[in-house]
Amino acid sequence: MSFARKTDIDFIIERFAYIRNVIELSNSENLTSINIYAENFFRDLLNISFGYDLKNLNIDESNAAAIDLGDAKKKIAFQVTATSGKSKITKTLKKFCEKDLQAEFDRLIVLIATKKSKYQSDTATDASGKFSISLKEDVWDWSDLVKKISDLSQAEIKKIRDFIEAEIIVEANKTPLKEVATFIDLMEVLSDETHAEAGKGVLREPDPNGKIEDRFSDHSDYLLQEYGTYYSEFGSVLAATVKQEDLGAARLRRLGLHLGTKSNQILNQCSGDPSTALDKLVEFYVGTLQTHRKNSDEGAIRFFMLDQMIKCHVFPNPVKVSA
């Protein structure tokens, strides 16, 4: 049995992941023309999803630097941007107030077409003090859209799915949407500082010379063959995803610590058998992602764990400390 709501939401998530990646990669190459199409896509998506009557205000060049979309009746405006830093938000507020748009709109939402940052403060206010926004409630990204759409009726969700399916066309076998989304979701879970295993990681760095050929010699042929088999399908996808996500040194370290701790717990439970432990580890993270309503492609997760085993973050060998 399957639920129509889940099927439709899963489809929406996959398409959102695809368009987000396209926007990120296009902007990284200064191919910003896609942003023009994104504005109209968001206009229609928001209108269909939440009953707005948003217009693309960039037709009026005088407002272009401050806001992109506006609903004059409901007095709500949107700035669509691929830049998530607080400085961009502050600049938007400055322009918004310079044009006295606070007299026309009661609420301004900054819609991040990539991924929003984690902001240190709760609000952002323009220098004149005329207008402020909540960085929690008034800054949205794809994840926020999914949460809000998920709370709608099934009929509304189906209408949104139909719109997205018509608007975001993916050529067959060109971009593995679910795999990309799974890698992103998995890395976010593993590198989250609020993760249940945060602060419980191994105290020493894994030994980069402790390759699986040495530690797991009885299983090395199987593990390396498994890695090679999955690499042909997922290798380049993971590499591109890691590059564009740019987690930063701190989050990458947390990712390694979380993986090292959990994988060694499971390895001990499996009496040191890495093949069995790998199956259990994949099963654990599939369940974790599903619990958080995130993408959970099992093949992508298995390859990620194999890749991290090669990097000595899964089943890590601690560095030997001389007496």
PDB file of C-alpha atoms in Angstrom:
ATOM      1  CA  MET A   1       0.000   0.000   0.000  1.00  0.00           C
ATOM      2  CA  SER A   2       1.197   3.530  -0.720  1.00  0.00           C
ATOM      3  CA  PHE A   3      -0.171   6.926   0.269  1.00  0.00           C
ATOM      4  CA  ALA A   4      -0.893   9.462  -2.463  1.00  0.00           C
ATOM      5  CA  ARG A   5       0.265  12.260  -0.148  1.00  0.00           C
ATOM      6  CA  LYS A   6       3.676  10.636   0.387  1.00  0.00           C
ATOM      7  CA  THR A   7       4.080   9.823  -3.308  1.00  0.00           C
ATOM      8  CA  ASP A   8       3.308  13.394  -4.311  1.00  0.00           C
ATOM      9  CA  ILE A   9       5.498  14.940  -1.606  1.00  0.00           C
ATOM     10  CA  ASP A  10       8.384  12.646  -2.561  1.00  0.00           C
ATOM     11  CA  PHE A  11       8.015  13.763  -6.168  1.00  0.00           C
ATOM     12  CA  ILE A  12       7.960  17.427  -5.139  1.00  0.00           C
ATOM     13  CA  ILE A  13      11.096  16.952  -3.013  1.00  0.00           C
ATOM     14  CA  GLU A  14      12.930  15.304  -5.901  1.00  0.00           C
ATOM     15  CA  ARG A  15      12.039  18.088  -8.314  1.00  0.00           C
ATOM     16  CA  PHE A  16      12.925  20.749  -5.740  1.00  0.00           C
ATOM     17  CA  ALA A  17      16.310  19.086  -5.224  1.00  0.00           C
ATOM     18  CA  TYR A  18      16.901  19.127  -8.963  1.00  0.00           C
ATOM     19  CA  ILE A  19      16.029  22.795  -9.531  1.00  0.00           C
ATOM     20  CA  ARG A  20      17.989  23.835  -6.439  1.00  0.00           C
ATOM     21  CA  ASN A  21      21.074  22.089  -7.793  1.00  0.00           C
ATOM     22  CA  VAL A  22      20.609  23.648 -11.223  1.00  0.00           C
ATOM     23  CA  ILE A  23      20.345  27.124  -9.661  1.00  0.00           C
ATOM     24  CA  GLU A  24      23.408  26.542  -7.460  1.00  0.00           C
ATOM     25  CA  LEU A  25      25.554  25.277 -10.320  1.00  0.00           C
ATOM     26  CA  SER A  26      24.365  27.989 -12.719  1.00  0.00           C
ATOM     27  CA  ASN A  27      25.165  30.753 -10.237  1.00  0.00           C
ATOM     28  CA  SER A  28      28.562  29.247  -9.442  1.00  0.00           C
ATOM     29  CA  GLU A  29      29.358  29.596 -13.153  1.00  0.00           C
ATOM     30  CA  ASN A  30      27.825  33.114 -13.310  1.00  0.00           C
ATOM     31  CA  LEU A  31      25.048  31.794 -15.536  1.00  0.00           C
ATOM     32  CA  THR A  32      22.446  33.889 -13.768  1.00  0.00           C
ATOM     33  CA  SER A  33      19.810  33.994 -16.498  1.00  0.00           C
ATOM     34  CA  ILE A  34      18.093  31.063 -14.782  1.00  0.00           C
ATOM     35  CA  ASN A  35      17.236  33.411 -11.905  1.00  0.00           C
ATOM     36  CA  ILE A  36      14.779  35.253 -14.169  1.00  0.00           C
ATOM     37  CA  TYR A  37      12.909  32.018 -14.861  1.00  0.00           C
ATOM     38  CA  ALA A  38      13.113  31.093 -11.163  1.00  0.00           C
ATOM     39  CA  GLU A  39      11.273  34.290 -10.185  1.00  0.00           C
ATOM     40  CA  ASN A  40       8.289  33.438 -12.364  1.00  0.00           C
ATOM     41  CA  PHE A  41       8.398  29.803 -11.235  1.00  0.00           C
ATOM     42  CA  PHE A  42       8.253  30.885  -7.592  1.00  0.00           C
ATOM     43  CA  ARG A  43       5.512  33.422  -8.374  1.00  0.00           C
ATOM     44  CA  ASP A  44       3.270  30.723  -9.798  1.00  0.00           C
ATOM     45  CA  LEU A  45       4.249  28.129  -7.176  1.00  0.00           C
ATOM     46  CA  LEU A  46       3.467  30.481  -4.283  1.00  0.00           C
ATOM     47  CA  ASN A  47       0.205  31.602  -5.856  1.00  0.00           C
ATOM     48  CA  ILE A  48      -0.973  28.017  -6.376  1.00  0.00           C
ATOM     49  CA  SER A  49       0.257  26.814  -2.977  1.00  0.00           C
ATOM     50  CA  PHE A  50      -0.835  29.615  -0.666  1.00  0.00           C
ATOM     51  CA  GLY A  51      -3.501  31.556  -2.510  1.00  0.00           C
ATOM     52  CA  TYR A  52      -1.447  34.675  -3.185  1.00  0.00           C
ATOM     53  CA  ASP A  53      -1.862  36.959  -6.168  1.00  0.00           C
ATOM     54  CA  LEU A  54       1.820  37.745  -6.574  1.00  0.00           C
ATOM     55  CA  LYS A  55       3.031  39.778  -9.536  1.00  0.00           C
ATOM     56  CA  ASN A  56       6.568  39.926 -10.866  1.00  0.00           C
ATOM     57  CA  LEU A  57       7.550  43.466  -9.888  1.00  0.00           C
ATOM     58  CA  ASN A  58      10.796  43.392 -11.848  1.00  0.00           C
ATOM     59  CA  ILE A  59       8.780  44.665 -14.770  1.00  0.00           C
ATOM     60  CA  ASP A  60       9.013  47.934 -12.858  1.00  0.00           C
ATOM     61  CA  GLU A  61      12.772  48.513 -12.738  1.00  0.00           C
ATOM     62  CA  SER A  62      12.458  50.904  -9.804  1.00  0.00           C
ATOM     63  CA  ASN A  63      11.714  48.013  -7.458  1.00  0.00           C
ATOM     64  CA  ALA A  64      14.160  45.516  -8.923  1.00  0.00           C
ATOM     65  CA  ALA A  65      16.854  45.904  -6.276  1.00  0.00           C
ATOM     66  CA  ALA A  66      14.448  45.543  -3.339  1.00  0.00           C
ATOM     67  CA  ILE A  67      11.739  42.978  -4.100  1.00  0.00           C
ATOM     68  CA  ASP A  68      10.829  40.607  -6.921  1.00  0.00           C
ATOM     69  CA  LEU A  69       7.262  39.565  -6.199  1.00  0.00           C
ATOM     70  CA  GLY A  70       4.385  41.371  -4.538  1.00  0.00           C
ATOM     71  CA  ASP A  71       0.735  40.864  -3.640  1.00  0.00           C
ATOM     72  CA  ALA A  72      -0.737  44.356  -3.189  1.00  0.00           C
ATOM     73  CA  LYS A  73      -4.013  43.110  -1.690  1.00  0.00           C
ATOM     74  CA  LYS A  74      -2.458  40.836   0.938  1.00  0.00           C
ATOM     75  CA  LYS A  75       0.429  43.303   1.386  1.00  0.00           C
ATOM     76  CA  ILE A  76       3.131  40.659   1.164  1.00  0.00           C
ATOM     77  CA  ALA A  77       6.366  40.838  -0.871  1.00  0.00           C
ATOM     78  CA  PHE A  78       9.098  38.351  -1.755  1.00  0.00           C
ATOM     79  CA  GLN A  79      12.745  38.789  -2.608  1.00  0.00           C
ATOM     80  CA  VAL A  80      14.022  35.742  -4.513  1.00  0.00           C
ATOM     81  CA  THR A  81      17.765  35.243  -4.255  1.00  0.00           C
ATOM     82  CA  ALA A  82      20.409  32.538  -4.580  1.00  0.00           C
ATOM     83  CA  THR A  83      22.523  34.286  -1.920  1.00  0.00           C
ATOM     84  CA  SER A  84      21.769  33.254   1.656  1.00  0.00           C
ATOM     85  CA  GLY A  85      24.115  35.429   3.725  1.00  0.00           C
ATOM     86  CA  LYS A  86      22.725  37.905   6.219  1.00  0.00           C
ATOM     87  CA  SER A  87      24.474  40.738   4.385  1.00  0.00           C
ATOM     88  CA  LYS A  88      22.221  40.062   1.381  1.00  0.00           C
ATOM     89  CA  ILE A  89      19.150  40.240   3.626  1.00  0.00           C
ATOM     90  CA  THR A  90      20.370  43.477   5.212  1.00  0.00           C
ATOM     91  CA  LYS A  91      20.975  44.966   1.770  1.00  0.00           C
ATOM     92  CA  THR A  92      17.469  43.953   0.710  1.00  0.00           C
ATOM     93  CA  LEU A  93      15.975  45.641   3.798  1.00  0.00           C
ATOM     94  CA  LYS A  94      17.975  48.797   3.094  1.00  0.00           C
ATOM     95  CA  LYS A  95      16.639  49.025  -0.469  1.00  0.00           C
ATOM     96  CA  PHE A  96      13.148  48.090   0.699  1.00  0.00           C
ATOM     97  CA  CYS A  97      13.037  51.031   3.103  1.00  0.00           C
ATOM     98  CA  GLU A  98      14.813  53.462   0.771  1.00  0.00           C
ATOM     99  CA  LYS A  99      11.892  53.001  -1.609  1.00  0.00           C
ATOM    100  CA  ASP A 100       9.371  53.230   1.269  1.00  0.00           C
ATOM    101  CA  LEU A 101       7.971  49.834   0.355  1.00  0.00           C
ATOM    102  CA  GLN A 102       7.095  49.258   4.017  1.00  0.00           C
ATOM    103  CA  ALA A 103       4.167  51.602   3.344  1.00  0.00           C
ATOM    104  CA  GLU A 104       2.854  49.187   0.693  1.00  0.00           C
ATOM    105  CA  PHE A 105       3.736  45.805   2.204  1.00  0.00           C
ATOM    106  CA  ASP A 106       3.328  44.595   5.771  1.00  0.00           C
ATOM    107  CA  ARG A 107       5.510  41.533   5.326  1.00  0.00           C
ATOM    108  CA  LEU A 108       8.695  40.818   3.384  1.00  0.00           C
ATOM    109  CA  ILE A 109       9.859  37.250   2.860  1.00  0.00           C
ATOM    110  CA  VAL A 110      13.331  36.469   1.543  1.00  0.00           C
ATOM    111  CA  LEU A 111      13.123  33.263  -0.467  1.00  0.00           C
ATOM    112  CA  ILE A 112      16.489  31.539  -0.829  1.00  0.00           C
ATOM    113  CA  ALA A 113      16.593  29.588  -4.089  1.00  0.00           C
ATOM    114  CA  THR A 114      19.513  27.510  -2.821  1.00  0.00           C
ATOM    115  CA  LYS A 115      19.885  26.827   0.930  1.00  0.00           C
ATOM    116  CA  LYS A 116      19.506  29.334   3.723  1.00  0.00           C
ATOM    117  CA  SER A 117      22.273  29.896   6.246  1.00  0.00           C
ATOM    118  CA  LYS A 118      22.134  29.391   9.999  1.00  0.00           C
ATOM    119  CA  TYR A 119      21.866  32.903  11.338  1.00  0.00           C
ATOM    120  CA  GLN A 120      23.275  33.948  14.700  1.00  0.00           C
ATOM    121  CA  SER A 121      20.527  36.485  15.441  1.00  0.00           C
ATOM    122  CA  ASP A 122      16.735  36.161  15.387  1.00  0.00           C
ATOM    123  CA  THR A 123      15.896  39.301  13.423  1.00  0.00           C
ATOM    124  CA  ALA A 124      17.273  41.636  10.770  1.00  0.00           C
ATOM    125  CA  THR A 125      16.455  45.354  10.817  1.00  0.00           C
ATOM    126  CA  ASP A 126      17.318  48.120   8.387  1.00  0.00           C
ATOM    127  CA  ALA A 127      19.640  50.840   9.671  1.00  0.00           C
ATOM    128  CA  SER A 128      16.806  53.376   9.971  1.00  0.00           C
ATOM    129  CA  GLY A 129      14.753  51.053  12.143  1.00  0.00           C
ATOM    130  CA  LYS A 130      11.745  51.368   9.841  1.00  0.00           C
ATOM    131  CA  PHE A 131      11.324  47.677   9.110  1.00  0.00           C
ATOM    132  CA  SER A 132      12.530  44.330  10.434  1.00  0.00           C
ATOM    133  CA  ILE A 133      11.992  40.678   9.587  1.00  0.00           C
ATOM    134  CA  SER A 134      12.296  37.441  11.512  1.00  0.00           C
ATOM    135  CA  LEU A 135      15.218  35.379  10.253  1.00  0.00           C
ATOM    136  CA  LYS A 136      13.318  32.282  11.340  1.00  0.00           C
ATOM    137  CA  GLU A 137       9.841  33.006   9.995  1.00  0.00           C
ATOM    138  CA  ASP A 138      10.554  35.356   7.078  1.00  0.00           C
ATOM    139  CA  VAL A 139      13.512  33.621   5.432  1.00  0.00           C
ATOM    140  CA  TRP A 140      12.439  30.551   3.458  1.00  0.00           C
ATOM    141  CA  ASP A 141      14.226  27.953   1.391  1.00  0.00           C
ATOM    142  CA  TRP A 142      13.178  24.695  -0.280  1.00  0.00           C
ATOM    143  CA  SER A 143      12.879  22.861   3.037  1.00  0.00           C
ATOM    144  CA  ASP A 144      10.457  25.468   4.351  1.00  0.00           C
ATOM    145  CA  LEU A 145       8.376  25.188   1.198  1.00  0.00           C
ATOM    146  CA  VAL A 146       8.192  21.400   1.581  1.00  0.00           C
ATOM    147  CA  LYS A 147       7.053  21.720   5.209  1.00  0.00           C
ATOM    148  CA  LYS A 148       4.368  24.241   4.325  1.00  0.00           C
ATOM    149  CA  ILE A 149       3.157  22.272   1.307  1.00  0.00           C
ATOM    150  CA  SER A 150       3.090  19.031   3.327  1.00  0.00           C
ATOM    151  CA  ASP A 151       0.534  20.614   5.650  1.00  0.00           C
ATOM    152  CA  LEU A 152      -1.931  21.293   2.828  1.00  0.00           C
ATOM    153  CA  SER A 153      -4.806  19.049   1.770  1.00  0.00           C
ATOM    154  CA  GLN A 154      -4.116  16.148  -0.585  1.00  0.00           C
ATOM    155  CA  ALA A 155      -6.079  17.884  -3.364  1.00  0.00           C
ATOM    156  CA  GLU A 156      -3.882  20.988  -2.989  1.00  0.00           C
ATOM    157  CA  ILE A 157      -0.700  18.906  -2.899  1.00  0.00           C
ATOM    158  CA  LYS A 158      -1.761  17.076  -6.071  1.00  0.00           C
ATOM    159  CA  LYS A 159      -2.364  20.412  -7.812  1.00  0.00           C
ATOM    160  CA  ILE A 160       1.128  21.576  -6.809  1.00  0.00           C
ATOM    161  CA  ARG A 161       2.667  18.316  -7.977  1.00  0.00           C
ATOM    162  CA  ASP A 162       0.961  18.660 -11.373  1.00  0.00           C
ATOM    163  CA  PHE A 163       2.266  22.222 -11.712  1.00  0.00           C
ATOM    164  CA  ILE A 164       5.824  21.201 -10.788  1.00  0.00           C
ATOM    165  CA  GLU A 165       5.748  18.203 -13.109  1.00  0.00           C
ATOM    166  CA  ALA A 166       4.759  20.484 -15.986  1.00  0.00           C
ATOM    167  CA  GLU A 167       7.282  23.222 -15.114  1.00  0.00           C
ATOM    168  CA  ILE A 168      10.393  21.244 -14.124  1.00  0.00           C
ATOM    169  CA  ILE A 169      11.232  18.827 -16.898  1.00  0.00           C
ATOM    170  CA  VAL A 170      14.076  16.396 -16.312  1.00  0.00           C
ATOM    171  CA  GLU A 171      15.536  14.440 -19.182  1.00  0.00           C
ATOM    172  CA  ALA A 172      15.527  10.720 -18.511  1.00  0.00           C
ATOM    173  CA  ASN A 173      18.720   9.382 -16.917  1.00  0.00           C
ATOM    174  CA  LYS A 174      20.376  12.785 -17.021  1.00  0.00           C
ATOM    175  CA  THR A 175      20.290  13.755 -13.362  1.00  0.00           C
ATOM    176  CA  PRO A 176      19.785  11.200 -10.557  1.00  0.00           C
ATOM    177  CA  LEU A 177      17.420  13.356  -8.502  1.00  0.00           C
ATOM    178  CA  LYS A 178      16.816  11.014  -5.611  1.00  0.00           C
ATOM    179  CA  GLU A 179      20.490  10.121  -5.236  1.00  0.00           C
ATOM    180  CA  VAL A 180      21.547  13.784  -5.167  1.00  0.00           C
ATOM    181  CA  ALA A 181      18.815  14.630  -2.687  1.00  0.00           C
ATOM    182  CA  THR A 182      19.765  11.644  -0.520  1.00  0.00           C
ATOM    183  CA  PHE A 183      23.438  12.669  -0.405  1.00  0.00           C
ATOM    184  CA  ILE A 184      22.462  16.223   0.564  1.00  0.00           C
ATOM    185  CA  ASP A 185      20.023  15.085   3.244  1.00  0.00           C
ATOM    186  CA  LEU A 186      22.448  12.506   4.636  1.00  0.00           C
ATOM    187  CA  MET A 187      25.313  15.004   4.878  1.00  0.00           C
ATOM    188  CA  GLU A 188      23.028  17.510   6.583  1.00  0.00           C
ATOM    189  CA  VAL A 189      21.941  14.945   9.186  1.00  0.00           C
ATOM    190  CA  LEU A 190      25.493  13.779   9.848  1.00  0.00           C
ATOM    191  CA  SER A 191      26.989  17.272  10.098  1.00  0.00           C
ATOM    192  CA  ASP A 192      24.204  18.799  12.213  1.00  0.00           C
ATOM    193  CA  GLU A 193      25.595  20.073  15.511  1.00  0.00           C
ATOM    194  CA  THR A 194      22.298  19.119  17.191  1.00  0.00           C
ATOM    195  CA  HIS A 195      22.752  15.478  16.086  1.00  0.00           C
ATOM    196  CA  ALA A 196      22.207  12.967  18.917  1.00  0.00           C
ATOM    197  CA  GLU A 197      25.829  11.804  18.645  1.00  0.00           C
ATOM    198  CA  ALA A 198      27.284  15.329  18.666  1.00  0.00           C
ATOM    199  CA  GLY A 199      30.123  15.568  21.154  1.00  0.00           C
ATOM    200  CA  LYS A 200      30.443  11.793  21.483  1.00  0.00           C
ATOM    201  CA  GLY A 201      32.871  11.191  18.632  1.00  0.00           C
ATOM    202  CA  VAL A 202      36.155   9.329  18.735  1.00  0.00           C
ATOM    203  CA  LEU A 203      38.782  11.389  20.476  1.00  0.00           C
ATOM    204  CA  ARG A 204      41.510  10.693  17.967  1.00  0.00           C
ATOM    205  CA  GLU A 205      41.583  11.110  14.232  1.00  0.00           C
ATOM    206  CA  PRO A 206      41.163   7.931  12.161  1.00  0.00           C
ATOM    207  CA  ASP A 207      44.347   6.457  10.845  1.00  0.00           C
ATOM    208  CA  PRO A 208      44.559   7.269   7.119  1.00  0.00           C
ATOM    209  CA  ASN A 209      47.060   4.452   6.627  1.00  0.00           C
ATOM    210  CA  GLY A 210      44.747   1.823   8.134  1.00  0.00           C
ATOM    211  CA  LYS A 211      43.196   0.785   4.840  1.00  0.00           C
ATOM    212  CA  ILE A 212      40.504  -1.862   4.663  1.00  0.00           C
ATOM    213  CA  GLU A 213      43.003  -4.231   2.979  1.00  0.00           C
ATOM    214  CA  ASP A 214      44.840  -4.423   6.311  1.00  0.00           C
ATOM    215  CA  ARG A 215      42.180  -4.169   8.997  1.00  0.00           C
ATOM    216  CA  PHE A 216      39.530  -6.204   7.191  1.00  0.00           C
ATOM    217  CA  SER A 217      41.741  -8.430   5.080  1.00  0.00           C
ATOM    218  CA  ASP A 218      39.218 -11.312   5.131  1.00  0.00           C
ATOM    219  CA  HIS A 219      36.568  -9.002   3.698  1.00  0.00           C
ATOM    220  CA  SER A 220      38.653  -6.595   1.629  1.00  0.00           C
ATOM    221  CA  ASP A 221      37.967  -8.196  -1.761  1.00  0.00           C
ATOM    222  CA  TYR A 222      34.229  -8.055  -1.221  1.00  0.00           C
ATOM    223  CA  LEU A 223      34.260  -4.517   0.147  1.00  0.00           C
ATOM    224  CA  LEU A 224      36.483  -3.145  -2.612  1.00  0.00           C
ATOM    225  CA  GLN A 225      34.445  -4.896  -5.297  1.00  0.00           C
ATOM    226  CA  GLU A 226      31.277  -3.473  -3.726  1.00  0.00           C
ATOM    227  CA  TYR A 227      32.801   0.002  -3.753  1.00  0.00           C
ATOM    228  CA  GLY A 228      33.824  -0.298  -7.416  1.00  0.00           C
ATOM    229  CA  THR A 229      30.365  -1.515  -8.427  1.00  0.00           C
ATOM    230  CA  TYR A 230      28.590   1.391  -6.734  1.00  0.00           C
ATOM    231  CA  TYR A 231      31.210   3.934  -7.787  1.00  0.00           C
ATOM    232  CA  SER A 232      30.319   3.654 -11.463  1.00  0.00           C
ATOM    233  CA  GLU A 233      26.775   4.779 -10.632  1.00  0.00           C
ATOM    234  CA  PHE A 234      27.244   7.161  -7.710  1.00  0.00           C
ATOM    235  CA  GLY A 235      30.872   8.339  -7.695  1.00  0.00           C
ATOM    236  CA  SER A 236      30.579  11.450  -9.820  1.00  0.00           C
ATOM    237  CA  VAL A 237      27.193  12.316  -8.300  1.00  0.00           C
ATOM    238  CA  LEU A 238      28.615  12.283  -4.768  1.00  0.00           C
ATOM    239  CA  ALA A 239      31.720  14.247  -5.787  1.00  0.00           C
ATOM    240  CA  ALA A 240      29.633  16.979  -7.431  1.00  0.00           C
ATOM    241  CA  THR A 241      27.230  17.092  -4.482  1.00  0.00           C
ATOM    242  CA  VAL A 242      30.032  17.418  -1.910  1.00  0.00           C
ATOM    243  CA  LYS A 243      31.652  20.165  -3.963  1.00  0.00           C
ATOM    244  CA  GLN A 244      28.511  22.252  -4.381  1.00  0.00           C
ATOM    245  CA  GLU A 245      27.310  21.772  -0.784  1.00  0.00           C
ATOM    246  CA  ASP A 246      30.611  23.120   0.617  1.00  0.00           C
ATOM    247  CA  LEU A 247      29.939  22.005   4.195  1.00  0.00           C
ATOM    248  CA  GLY A 248      33.059  23.619   5.621  1.00  0.00           C
ATOM    249  CA  ALA A 249      35.785  22.098   7.791  1.00  0.00           C
ATOM    250  CA  ALA A 250      33.794  22.142  11.046  1.00  0.00           C
ATOM    251  CA  ARG A 251      30.754  20.359   9.626  1.00  0.00           C
ATOM    252  CA  LEU A 252      32.907  17.871   7.723  1.00  0.00           C
ATOM    253  CA  ARG A 253      34.691  17.044  10.970  1.00  0.00           C
ATOM    254  CA  ARG A 254      31.360  16.531  12.751  1.00  0.00           C
ATOM    255  CA  LEU A 255      30.239  14.302   9.892  1.00  0.00           C
ATOM    256  CA  GLY A 256      33.327  12.139  10.366  1.00  0.00           C
ATOM    257  CA  LEU A 257      32.927  11.997  14.144  1.00  0.00           C
ATOM    258  CA  HIS A 258      29.264  11.000  13.972  1.00  0.00           C
ATOM    259  CA  LEU A 259      29.980   8.318  11.383  1.00  0.00           C
ATOM    260  CA  GLY A 260      32.983   7.009  13.299  1.00  0.00           C
ATOM    261  CA  THR A 261      31.066   6.704  16.563  1.00  0.00           C
ATOM    262  CA  LYS A 262      27.940   5.066  15.154  1.00  0.00           C
ATOM    263  CA  SER A 263      29.747   2.751  12.755  1.00  0.00           C
ATOM    264  CA  ASN A 264      32.084   1.426  15.451  1.00  0.00           C
ATOM    265  CA  GLN A 265      29.117   0.838  17.772  1.00  0.00           C
ATOM    266  CA  ILE A 266      27.491  -1.281  15.074  1.00  0.00           C
ATOM    267  CA  LEU A 267      30.783  -2.982  14.185  1.00  0.00           C
ATOM    268  CA  ASN A 268      31.187  -4.073  17.818  1.00  0.00           C
ATOM    269  CA  GLN A 269      27.623  -5.393  17.838  1.00  0.00           C
ATOM    270  CA  CYS A 270      28.487  -7.441  14.733  1.00  0.00           C
ATOM    271  CA  SER A 271      31.595  -8.977  16.342  1.00  0.00           C
ATOM    272  CA  GLY A 272      33.923  -7.045  14.051  1.00  0.00           C
ATOM    273  CA  ASP A 273      32.372  -8.289  10.797  1.00  0.00           C
ATOM    274  CA  PRO A 274      32.448  -5.229   8.469  1.00  0.00           C
ATOM    275  CA  SER A 275      30.182  -6.742   5.799  1.00  0.00           C
ATOM    276  CA  THR A 276      27.364  -7.402   8.246  1.00  0.00           C
ATOM    277  CA  ALA A 277      28.017  -4.100  10.024  1.00  0.00           C
ATOM    278  CA  LEU A 278      27.827  -2.224   6.724  1.00  0.00           C
ATOM    279  CA  ASP A 279      24.373  -3.692   6.056  1.00  0.00           C
ATOM    280  CA  LYS A 280      23.242  -2.667   9.553  1.00  0.00           C
ATOM    281  CA  LEU A 281      24.736   0.823   9.150  1.00  0.00           C
ATOM    282  CA  VAL A 282      22.938   1.401   5.858  1.00  0.00           C
ATOM    283  CA  GLU A 283      19.704   0.118   7.401  1.00  0.00           C
ATOM    284  CA  PHE A 284      20.137   2.517  10.346  1.00  0.00           C
ATOM    285  CA  TYR A 285      20.625   5.619   8.183  1.00  0.00           C
ATOM    286  CA  VAL A 286      17.832   4.671   5.778  1.00  0.00           C
ATOM    287  CA  GLY A 287      15.560   4.522   8.811  1.00  0.00           C
ATOM    288  CA  THR A 288      16.939   7.786  10.204  1.00  0.00           C
ATOM    289  CA  LEU A 289      16.309   9.686   6.980  1.00  0.00           C
ATOM    290  CA  GLN A 290      12.834   8.208   6.590  1.00  0.00           C
ATOM    291  CA  THR A 291      11.997   9.181  10.170  1.00  0.00           C
ATOM    292  CA  HIS A 292      12.984  12.775   9.327  1.00  0.00           C
ATOM    293  CA  ARG A 293      10.962  12.579   6.091  1.00  0.00           C
ATOM    294  CA  LYS A 294      14.060  13.012   3.981  1.00  0.00           C
ATOM    295  CA  ASN A 295      15.243  11.232   0.847  1.00  0.00           C
ATOM    296  CA  SER A 296      16.561   7.739   1.535  1.00  0.00           C
ATOM    297  CA  ASP A 297      17.809   6.044  -1.614  1.00  0.00           C
ATOM    298  CA  GLU A 298      19.432   2.894  -0.242  1.00  0.00           C
ATOM    299  CA  GLY A 299      21.983   2.548  -3.043  1.00  0.00           C
ATOM    300  CA  ALA A 300      23.186   6.123  -2.565  1.00  0.00           C
ATOM    301  CA  ILE A 301      23.477   5.630   1.193  1.00  0.00           C
ATOM    302  CA  ARG A 302      25.390   2.371   0.741  1.00  0.00           C
ATOM    303  CA  PHE A 303      27.855   4.006  -1.617  1.00  0.00           C
ATOM    304  CA  PHE A 304      28.284   6.962   0.757  1.00  0.00           C
ATOM    305  CA  MET A 305      29.160   4.567   3.592  1.00  0.00           C
ATOM    306  CA  LEU A 306      31.595   2.652   1.391  1.00  0.00           C
ATOM    307  CA  ASP A 307      33.174   5.921   0.316  1.00  0.00           C
ATOM    308  CA  GLN A 308      33.514   7.025   3.931  1.00  0.00           C
ATOM    309  CA  MET A 309      35.002   3.633   4.799  1.00  0.00           C
ATOM    310  CA  ILE A 310      37.683   4.239   2.186  1.00  0.00           C
ATOM    311  CA  LYS A 311      38.253   7.631   3.823  1.00  0.00           C
ATOM    312  CA  CYS A 312      38.456   5.867   7.228  1.00  0.00           C
ATOM    313  CA  HIS A 313      35.458   7.689   8.724  1.00  0.00           C
ATOM    314  CA  VAL A 314      33.356   4.521   8.784  1.00  0.00           C
ATOM    315  CA  PHE A 315      34.855   1.828  11.054  1.00  0.00           C
ATOM    316  CA  PRO A 316      37.846   4.128  11.730  1.00  0.00           C
ATOM    317  CA  ASN A 317      41.196   2.905  12.956  1.00  0.00           C
ATOM    318  CA  PRO A 318      42.334   5.315  15.698  1.00  0.00           C
ATOM    319  CA  VAL A 319      45.887   6.561  15.450  1.00  0.00           C
ATOM    320  CA  LYS A 320      48.194   4.508  17.629  1.00  0.00           C
ATOM    321  CA  VAL A 321      49.657   6.550  20.450  1.00  0.00           C
ATOM    322  CA  SER A 322      53.180   5.615  21.480  1.00  0.00           C
ATOM    323  CA  ALA A 323      53.852   5.068  25.169  1.00  0.00           C
TER     324      ALA A 323
END
